[in-house]
GROMACS .gro file of C-alpha atoms in nm:
model
  381
    1MET     CA    1   6.110  10.826   4.924
    2ALA     CA    2   6.301  10.660   4.723
    3SER     CA    3   6.353  10.804   4.386
    4THR     CA    4   6.281  10.682   4.056
    5LYS     CA    5   6.614  10.571   3.945
    6THR     CA    6   6.571  10.327   4.304
    7THR     CA    7   6.229  10.245   4.203
    8ALA     CA    8   6.316  10.117   3.864
    9VAL     CA    9   6.574   9.921   3.949
   10LEU     CA   10   6.405   9.750   4.258
   11LEU     CA   11   6.122   9.636   4.021
   12ALA     CA   12   6.406   9.502   3.805
   13LEU     CA   13   6.537   9.348   4.065
   14TYR     CA   14   6.130   9.204   4.167
   15ALA     CA   15   6.122   9.053   3.755
   16ALA     CA   16   6.477   8.874   3.784
   17LEU     CA   17   6.395   8.650   4.103
   18GLY     CA   18   6.013   8.627   3.923
   19SER     CA   19   6.145   8.476   3.691
   20ALA     CA   20   6.475   8.310   3.914
   21PHE     CA   21   6.187   8.132   4.075
   22THR     CA   22   5.964   8.070   3.785
   23ALA     CA   23   6.156   7.964   3.554
   24ALA     CA   24   6.187   7.619   3.733
   25PRO     CA   25   5.930   7.434   3.645
   26MET     CA   26   6.040   7.435   3.275
   27ARG     CA   27   6.369   7.323   3.333
   28ALA     CA   28   6.487   7.011   3.128
   29SER     CA   29   6.520   6.679   3.289
   30SER     CA   30   6.898   6.604   3.209
   31THR     CA   31   7.089   6.619   3.420
   32THR     CA   32   7.315   6.884   3.202
   33SER     CA   33   7.029   7.120   3.134
   34THR     CA   34   6.970   7.116   3.468
   35SER     CA   35   7.332   7.149   3.607
   36LEU     CA   36   7.328   7.463   3.308
   37ASN     CA   37   7.005   7.605   3.357
   38GLN     CA   38   7.116   7.654   3.778
   39SER     CA   39   7.383   7.823   3.704
   40LYS     CA   40   7.273   8.099   3.458
   41ASP     CA   41   6.998   8.102   3.752
   42ASN     CA   42   7.225   8.163   3.966
   43TYR     CA   43   7.443   8.470   3.758
   44GLU     CA   44   7.140   8.639   3.706
   45PHE     CA   45   7.060   8.639   4.023
   46GLN     CA   46   7.360   8.761   4.132
   47ARG     CA   47   7.387   9.012   3.954
   48ALA     CA   48   7.100   9.165   3.995
   49LEU     CA   49   7.143   9.214   4.316
   50LEU     CA   50   7.420   9.376   4.224
   51GLU     CA   51   7.335   9.566   4.066
   52ALA     CA   52   7.001   9.699   4.187
   53GLN     CA   53   7.277   9.747   4.504
   54PHE     CA   54   7.489   9.993   4.291
   55ALA     CA   55   7.258  10.198   4.224
   56VAL     CA   56   7.090  10.282   4.560
   57GLY     CA   57   7.515  10.333   4.635
   58GLY     CA   58   7.583  10.537   4.320
   59GLY     CA   59   7.878  10.251   4.316
   60ALA     CA   60   8.031  10.295   3.954
   61THR     CA   61   8.217   9.959   3.987
   62THR     CA   62   8.007   9.700   3.771
   63ALA     CA   63   7.837   9.318   3.855
   64GLU     CA   64   8.051   9.171   3.654
   65GLU     CA   65   8.402   9.282   3.822
   66HIS     CA   66   8.189   9.151   4.115
   67ILE     CA   67   8.066   8.855   4.062
   68GLU     CA   68   8.441   8.689   3.914
   69GLU     CA   69   8.547   8.871   4.257
   70ILE     CA   70   8.303   8.661   4.405
   71GLU     CA   71   8.427   8.318   4.227
   72GLN     CA   72   8.808   8.330   4.325
   73PRO     CA   73   8.872   8.145   4.607
   74ILE     CA   74   8.928   8.176   4.999
   75ASP     CA   75   9.161   8.139   5.161
   76VAL     CA   76   9.035   8.004   5.500
   77THR     CA   77   9.336   7.948   5.738
   78ALA     CA   78   9.496   8.300   5.579
   79PHE     CA   79   9.065   8.416   5.750
   80GLN     CA   80   9.096   8.246   6.047
   81ASN     CA   81   9.426   8.368   6.122
   82SER     CA   82   9.347   8.666   6.108
   83ILE     CA   83   8.977   8.639   6.274
   84LEU     CA   84   9.236   8.516   6.597
   85LYS     CA   85   9.536   8.805   6.533
   86GLU     CA   86   9.135   9.011   6.608
   87GLN     CA   87   9.115   8.739   6.889
   88GLU     CA   88   9.450   8.811   7.050
   89GLU     CA   89   9.424   9.106   7.371
   90PRO     CA   90   9.687   9.340   7.238
   91VAL     CA   91  10.057   9.280   7.493
   92ASP     CA   92  10.130   9.611   7.688
   93THR     CA   93  10.469   9.646   7.622
   94THR     CA   94  10.522   9.917   7.775
   95ALA     CA   95  10.373   9.857   8.046
   96ILE     CA   96  10.580   9.574   8.118
   97GLN     CA   97  10.953   9.665   8.002
   98ASN     CA   98  10.819   9.964   8.291
   99SER     CA   99  10.671   9.722   8.564
  100ILE     CA  100  11.007   9.517   8.475
  101ILE     CA  101  11.264   9.787   8.565
  102SER     CA  102  11.032   9.885   8.890
  103ILE     CA  103  11.048   9.561   9.010
  104LEU     CA  104  11.447   9.531   8.967
  105ARG     CA  105  11.435   9.845   9.174
  106VAL     CA  106  11.327   9.713   9.471
  107ALA     CA  107  11.553   9.420   9.454
  108ALA     CA  108  11.823   9.560   9.371
  109SER     CA  109  11.757   9.793   9.680
  110THR     CA  110  11.689   9.460   9.867
  111ASP     CA  111  11.910   9.234   9.913
  112ARG     CA  112  11.666   9.005   9.606
  113GLY     CA  113  11.353   9.126   9.824
  114GLN     CA  114  11.544   8.958  10.155
  115TYR     CA  115  11.504   9.253  10.368
  116ALA     CA  116  11.152   9.474  10.153
  117SER     CA  117  10.920   9.662  10.311
  118SER     CA  118  10.543   9.650  10.336
  119PRO     CA  119  10.520   9.868  10.091
  120GLN     CA  120  10.811   9.721   9.855
  121LYS     CA  121  10.619   9.379   9.831
  122GLN     CA  122  10.295   9.584   9.772
  123SER     CA  123  10.430   9.732   9.528
  124VAL     CA  124  10.646   9.429   9.377
  125ALA     CA  125  10.271   9.222   9.411
  126SER     CA  126  10.120   9.503   9.150
  127LEU     CA  127  10.394   9.508   8.986
  128VAL     CA  128  10.331   9.118   8.895
  129GLU     CA  129   9.961   9.184   8.893
  130ILE     CA  130  10.070   9.413   8.640
  131LEU     CA  131  10.293   9.143   8.415
  132GLU     CA  132  10.117   8.894   8.460
  133SER     CA  133   9.769   9.075   8.280
  134ASN     CA  134  10.005   9.082   8.025
  135LYS     CA  135  10.156   8.787   7.976
  136PRO     CA  136  10.326   8.726   7.579
  137LYS     CA  137  10.245   8.400   7.349
  138GLN     CA  138  10.542   8.273   7.381
  139THR     CA  139  10.599   7.939   7.128
  140ASP     CA  140  10.771   7.646   7.178
  141THR     CA  141  11.051   7.559   6.864
  142PHE     CA  142  11.102   7.221   7.044
  143THR     CA  143  10.936   6.904   6.810
  144SER     CA  144  10.769   6.666   6.946
  145ALA     CA  145  11.039   6.405   6.801
  146SER     CA  146  11.292   6.605   6.970
  147GLY     CA  147  11.151   6.423   7.259
  148ALA     CA  148  11.161   6.710   7.517
  149THR     CA  149  10.911   6.734   7.825
  150LEU     CA  150  10.915   7.147   7.903
  151PRO     CA  151  10.881   7.418   7.592
  152SER     CA  152  11.183   7.574   7.492
  153TYR     CA  153  11.084   7.895   7.619
  154LEU     CA  154  11.220   7.845   7.978
  155VAL     CA  155  11.477   7.557   7.938
  156GLY     CA  156  11.840   7.692   8.013
  157THR     CA  157  11.989   7.886   8.299
  158TRP     CA  158  11.747   8.148   8.564
  159GLU     CA  159  11.882   8.335   8.815
  160LEU     CA  160  11.690   8.455   9.086
  161THR     CA  161  11.631   8.812   9.177
  162TYR     CA  162  11.280   8.873   9.372
  163SER     CA  163  11.163   8.667   9.633
  164THR     CA  164  10.882   8.703   9.875
  165ASN     CA  165  10.962   8.457  10.084
  166GLN     CA  166  11.346   8.334  10.206
  167LEU     CA  167  11.543   8.274   9.896
  168PHE     CA  168  11.622   7.916   9.984
  169ARG     CA  169  11.257   7.809  10.017
  170SER     CA  170  11.302   7.854   9.572
  171SER     CA  171  11.444   7.493   9.667
  172PRO     CA  172  11.313   7.259   9.511
  173PHE     CA  173  11.390   6.992   9.872
  174PHE     CA  174  11.218   7.282  10.089
  175LEU     CA  175  10.938   7.333   9.826
  176ALA     CA  176  10.896   6.910   9.925
  177GLY     CA  177  10.894   7.013  10.290
  178ARG     CA  178  10.541   7.224  10.215
  179SER     CA  179  10.398   7.011   9.981
  180THR     CA  180  10.392   6.757  10.312
  181CYS     CA  181  10.135   6.982  10.508
  182LYS     CA  182   9.846   6.847  10.478
  183THR     CA  183   9.647   7.190  10.782
  184GLN     CA  184   9.690   7.571  10.780
  185ALA     CA  185   9.812   7.493  11.216
  186GLU     CA  186  10.174   7.327  10.996
  187VAL     CA  187  10.136   7.565  10.737
  188ASP     CA  188  10.230   7.805  11.037
  189GLN     CA  189  10.482   7.597  11.211
  190TYR     CA  190  10.670   7.538  10.894
  191ASN     CA  191  10.694   7.893  10.734
  192TRP     CA  192  10.791   7.905  11.199
  193PHE     CA  193  11.096   7.654  11.093
  194CYS     CA  194  11.253   7.870  10.770
  195GLU     CA  195  11.227   8.201  10.951
  196MET     CA  196  11.447   8.078  11.237
  197HIS     CA  197  11.695   7.864  10.990
  198ARG     CA  198  11.661   8.160  10.849
  199ALA     CA  199  11.790   8.322  11.193
  200ALA     CA  200  12.019   8.096  11.245
  201LEU     CA  201  12.219   8.139  10.920
  202ALA     CA  202  12.304   8.524  11.018
  203ILE     CA  203  12.617   8.551  10.986
  204SER     CA  204  12.665   8.364  10.585
  205THR     CA  205  12.592   8.539  10.295
  206ILE     CA  206  12.405   8.355  10.042
  207GLY     CA  207  12.535   8.439   9.681
  208VAL     CA  208  12.382   8.371   9.323
  209VAL     CA  209  12.057   8.193   9.383
  210ARG     CA  210  12.080   7.972   9.015
  211GLN     CA  211  11.843   7.703   8.846
  212VAL     CA  212  11.929   7.483   8.601
  213ILE     CA  213  11.626   7.359   8.352
  214SER     CA  214  11.679   7.015   8.168
  215ARG     CA  215  11.465   7.048   7.830
  216ASP     CA  216  11.375   6.641   7.994
  217GLY     CA  217  11.259   6.801   8.264
  218LYS     CA  218  11.562   6.816   8.486
  219LEU     CA  219  11.573   7.087   8.750
  220THR     CA  220  11.859   7.197   8.911
  221ASN     CA  221  11.847   7.516   9.208
  222GLU     CA  222  12.234   7.597   9.302
  223PHE     CA  223  12.217   7.750   9.632
  224ASN     CA  224  12.573   7.908   9.675
  225VAL     CA  225  12.646   7.989   9.998
  226LYS     CA  226  12.932   8.184  10.230
  227VAL     CA  227  13.030   8.163  10.595
  228GLY     CA  228  13.297   8.360  10.765
  229ALA     CA  229  13.553   8.067  10.883
  230VAL     CA  230  13.706   8.269  11.140
  231PRO     CA  231  13.483   8.566  11.266
  232PHE     CA  232  13.547   8.691  11.582
  233VAL     CA  233  14.004   8.622  11.614
  234SER     CA  234  13.985   8.780  11.952
  235ASP     CA  235  13.849   8.412  12.132
  236PHE     CA  236  14.103   8.289  11.968
  237LEU     CA  237  14.415   8.490  12.038
  238PRO     CA  238  14.270   8.673  12.326
  239PHE     CA  239  14.570   8.877  12.279
  240VAL     CA  240  14.414   9.051  11.976
  241LYS     CA  241  14.286   9.350  12.020
  242TYR     CA  242  14.093   9.290  11.696
  243SER     CA  243  13.716   9.261  11.709
  244GLY     CA  244  13.627   9.164  11.402
  245GLY     CA  245  13.751   8.814  11.165
  246LEU     CA  246  14.045   8.605  10.938
  247PRO     CA  247  13.951   8.722  10.608
  248LEU     CA  248  13.898   8.361  10.569
  249THR     CA  249  13.569   8.186  10.439
  250VAL     CA  250  13.320   7.877  10.423
  251ASP     CA  251  13.264   7.843  10.024
  252GLY     CA  252  13.020   7.609   9.913
  253ALA     CA  253  12.708   7.535   9.693
  254ILE     CA  254  12.362   7.345   9.884
  255VAL     CA  255  12.255   7.095   9.516
  256SER     CA  256  11.912   6.974   9.439
  257THR     CA  257  11.773   6.754   9.138
  258ALA     CA  258  11.464   6.723   9.071
  259ASP     CA  259  11.178   6.624   8.813
  260ALA     CA  260  10.897   6.871   8.679
  261THR     CA  261  10.655   6.674   8.524
  262PRO     CA  262  10.335   6.966   8.306
  263MET     CA  263  10.048   7.001   8.446
  264SER     CA  264   9.867   6.835   8.135
  265MET     CA  265  10.123   6.868   7.834
  266GLU     CA  266   9.831   7.182   7.649
  267ASN     CA  267   9.963   7.329   7.964
  268LYS     CA  268  10.364   7.307   7.960
  269ASP     CA  269  10.424   7.594   8.209
  270ASP     CA  270  10.283   7.456   8.572
  271TRP     CA  271  10.385   7.167   8.676
  272GLN     CA  272  10.408   6.937   8.989
  273LEU     CA  273  10.799   6.872   9.098
  274TYR     CA  274  10.869   6.493   9.198
  275MET     CA  275  11.239   6.581   9.473
  276ASP     CA  276  11.543   6.337   9.345
  277THR     CA  277  11.873   6.442   9.556
  278VAL     CA  278  12.068   6.684   9.769
  279GLU     CA  279  12.428   6.736   9.807
  280ILE     CA  280  12.663   7.022   9.876
  281LYS     CA  281  12.980   7.081   9.599
  282GLY     CA  282  13.203   7.324   9.590
  283SER     CA  283  13.308   7.276   9.930
  284ASN     CA  284  13.658   7.443  10.009
  285ILE     CA  285  13.711   7.326  10.327
  286PRO     CA  286  14.023   7.051  10.362
  287ILE     CA  287  13.970   6.634  10.364
  288LEU     CA  288  13.560   6.662  10.363
  289ARG     CA  289  13.542   6.871  10.040
  290ASN     CA  290  13.647   6.462   9.957
  291LEU     CA  291  13.388   6.277  10.162
  292LEU     CA  292  13.117   6.579   9.963
  293ASP     CA  293  13.259   6.506   9.686
  294GLY     CA  294  13.101   6.079   9.691
  295GLU     CA  295  12.880   5.930   9.576
  296ASN     CA  296  12.738   5.788  10.014
  297SER     CA  297  12.690   6.192  10.093
  298LYS     CA  298  12.385   6.249   9.846
  299LEU     CA  299  12.063   6.246   9.993
  300LYS     CA  300  11.825   6.032   9.816
  301SER     CA  301  11.468   6.228   9.945
  302ARG     CA  302  11.305   5.899   9.714
  303GLU     CA  303  11.506   5.615   9.871
  304LEU     CA  304  11.256   5.831  10.185
  305SER     CA  305  11.015   5.838  10.037
  306LYS     CA  306  10.911   5.561   9.976
  307LEU     CA  307  11.066   5.375  10.317
  308LEU     CA  308  10.802   5.626  10.408
  309GLU     CA  309  10.549   5.546  10.199
  310ASP     CA  310  10.559   5.157  10.290
  311ASN     CA  311  10.578   5.223  10.610
  312VAL     CA  312  10.398   5.470  10.736
  313ASP     CA  313  10.039   5.474  10.583
  314SER     CA  314   9.943   5.851  10.622
  315TYR     CA  315  10.288   6.006  10.454
  316GLU     CA  316  10.210   6.043  10.129
  317VAL     CA  317  10.495   6.121   9.790
  318PRO     CA  318  10.576   6.493   9.780
  319ARG     CA  319  10.510   6.651   9.456
  320PRO     CA  320  10.493   7.073   9.475
  321ALA     CA  321  10.320   7.234   9.251
  322LEU     CA  322  10.528   7.518   9.054
  323ARG     CA  323  10.349   7.765   8.809
  324THR     CA  324  10.517   7.980   8.615
  325THR     CA  325  10.287   8.272   8.587
  326TYR     CA  326  10.477   8.532   8.310
  327VAL     CA  327  10.747   8.439   8.136
  328ASP     CA  328  10.970   8.618   7.848
  329SER     CA  329  11.327   8.577   7.690
  330ALA     CA  330  11.509   8.799   7.972
  331SER     CA  331  11.247   8.699   8.294
  332ARG     CA  332  11.047   8.451   8.467
  333ILE     CA  333  10.734   8.436   8.707
  334VAL     CA  334  10.677   8.125   8.893
  335ARG     CA  335  10.414   8.108   9.220
  336ASP     CA  336  10.410   7.807   9.463
  337GLU     CA  337  10.125   7.683   9.581
  338ASP     CA  338  10.061   7.981   9.860
  339ASP     CA  339  10.157   8.239   9.525
  340ASN     CA  340  10.464   8.360   9.704
  341ILE     CA  341  10.660   8.517   9.366
  342PHE     CA  342  10.997   8.385   9.240
  343ILE     CA  343  11.109   8.642   8.977
  344TYR     CA  344  11.429   8.532   8.828
  345SER     CA  345  11.665   8.644   8.486
  346LYS     CA  346  11.804   8.421   8.251
  347VAL     CA  347  12.201   8.325   8.217
  348SER     CA  348  12.232   8.238   7.895
  349ASP     CA  349  12.012   7.858   7.715
  350ILE     CA  350  12.299   7.650   7.886
  351GLU     CA  351  12.107   7.370   8.011
  352GLU     CA  352  12.423   7.195   8.214
  353VAL     CA  353  12.460   7.224   8.556
  354THR     CA  354  12.725   7.424   8.720
  355ASP     CA  355  13.124   7.249   8.718
  356TYR     CA  356  13.272   7.354   9.064
  357SER     CA  357  13.570   7.051   9.046
  358ASN     CA  358  13.819   7.396   9.009
  359VAL     CA  359  13.687   7.482   9.416
  360MET     CA  360  14.027   7.459   9.541
  361ALA     CA  361  14.033   7.285   9.905
  362ASP     CA  362  14.161   7.562  10.093
  363LEU     CA  363  13.924   7.794  10.294
  364GLY     CA  364  14.052   8.028  10.059
  365VAL     CA  365  14.406   8.118  10.187
  366ALA     CA  366  14.539   8.044   9.876
  367SER     CA  367  14.379   8.307   9.754
  368LEU     CA  368  14.373   8.579  10.041
  369LEU     CA  369  14.779   8.495  10.001
  370GLU     CA  370  14.766   8.570   9.659
  371GLY     CA  371  14.659   8.930   9.735
  372PHE     CA  372  14.827   8.927  10.014
  373ASN     CA  373  15.127   8.949   9.805
  374ASP     CA  374  14.998   9.178   9.549
  375ALA     CA  375  14.935   9.459   9.721
  376VAL     CA  376  15.231   9.453  10.003
  377THR     CA  377  15.508   9.226   9.947
  378LYS     CA  378  15.531   9.197   9.570
  379ILE     CA  379  15.774   8.871   9.565
  380TYR     CA  380  15.722   8.699   9.229
  381LEU     CA  381  15.967   8.436   9.055
   0.00000   0.00000   0.00000
């Protein structure tokens, strides 16, 4: 049962409501008088309502103080931002850190996933899903006036640290090759070809696989490789009883470029690639180096695509898709159209590609002689 105090308050509130509504016909007809009366009625109504609430709840604050608070202007922008902040799902930073550490541990022990077992691959796939579900929101610091095509948080130099596929398939060239496949049978054939291609190059060592992304949408992939120049000495010098090779290597980098175009202005993390050129840079083979450095040695894939498009009705210019499913200040996860995973670590914000002009074309002979002198002869001029 309501107390006597509560009953009295409710009666007072009812009387205030009645006076507020019954007073309307008696108001003056002038605009000024009507406005003043409405303000007064409004005030009396709010006062009566608040006094009723305070009486029931036992609050000590006066009605005048609360009416003044109500009349204060509301910061709509701040209110909306606070609502949006509450709606955002919290990012589990501990899960992110633990997942990245576990992925890097597998990457380090399996040469970027090349020798990963099925359980290791499954483990990394699960960790990647954890990262993708905790993807932190990134802010693009490039302004529209800068003319940038890609967001600032994706621009820079990245190195491939883990892949569920052959490392060279991170190249736009091989991504474009996969994009030409129209049926599952063609996909299976292409996958088999890539496996045989890697097996044929088993004597080679894959070095740094680098990706340079510039703000204007240019993506450059640098695939560094090293091959034994004289792998078996006995094949060349039968009288030498030595099963190994000479410490001379053929070095070089396969550099491919493409234009990366965002799928939409709302989502600049997902791209379509338009393959451009492929060339070999930094070769240490004498004479051949001069030929490879020439402009005519480039494979200009767009000219080839144009030729095929003009003469083959069924040909379509390949435009492979890449989706950035996770990115922070140090790591980036990319998936291709088959959901193969490529994980990159950020090296710097530099947008310039590697300069290979300082690589000497001598098959490593100069560095071999220098090392021999430092370790054995120690002859210095």
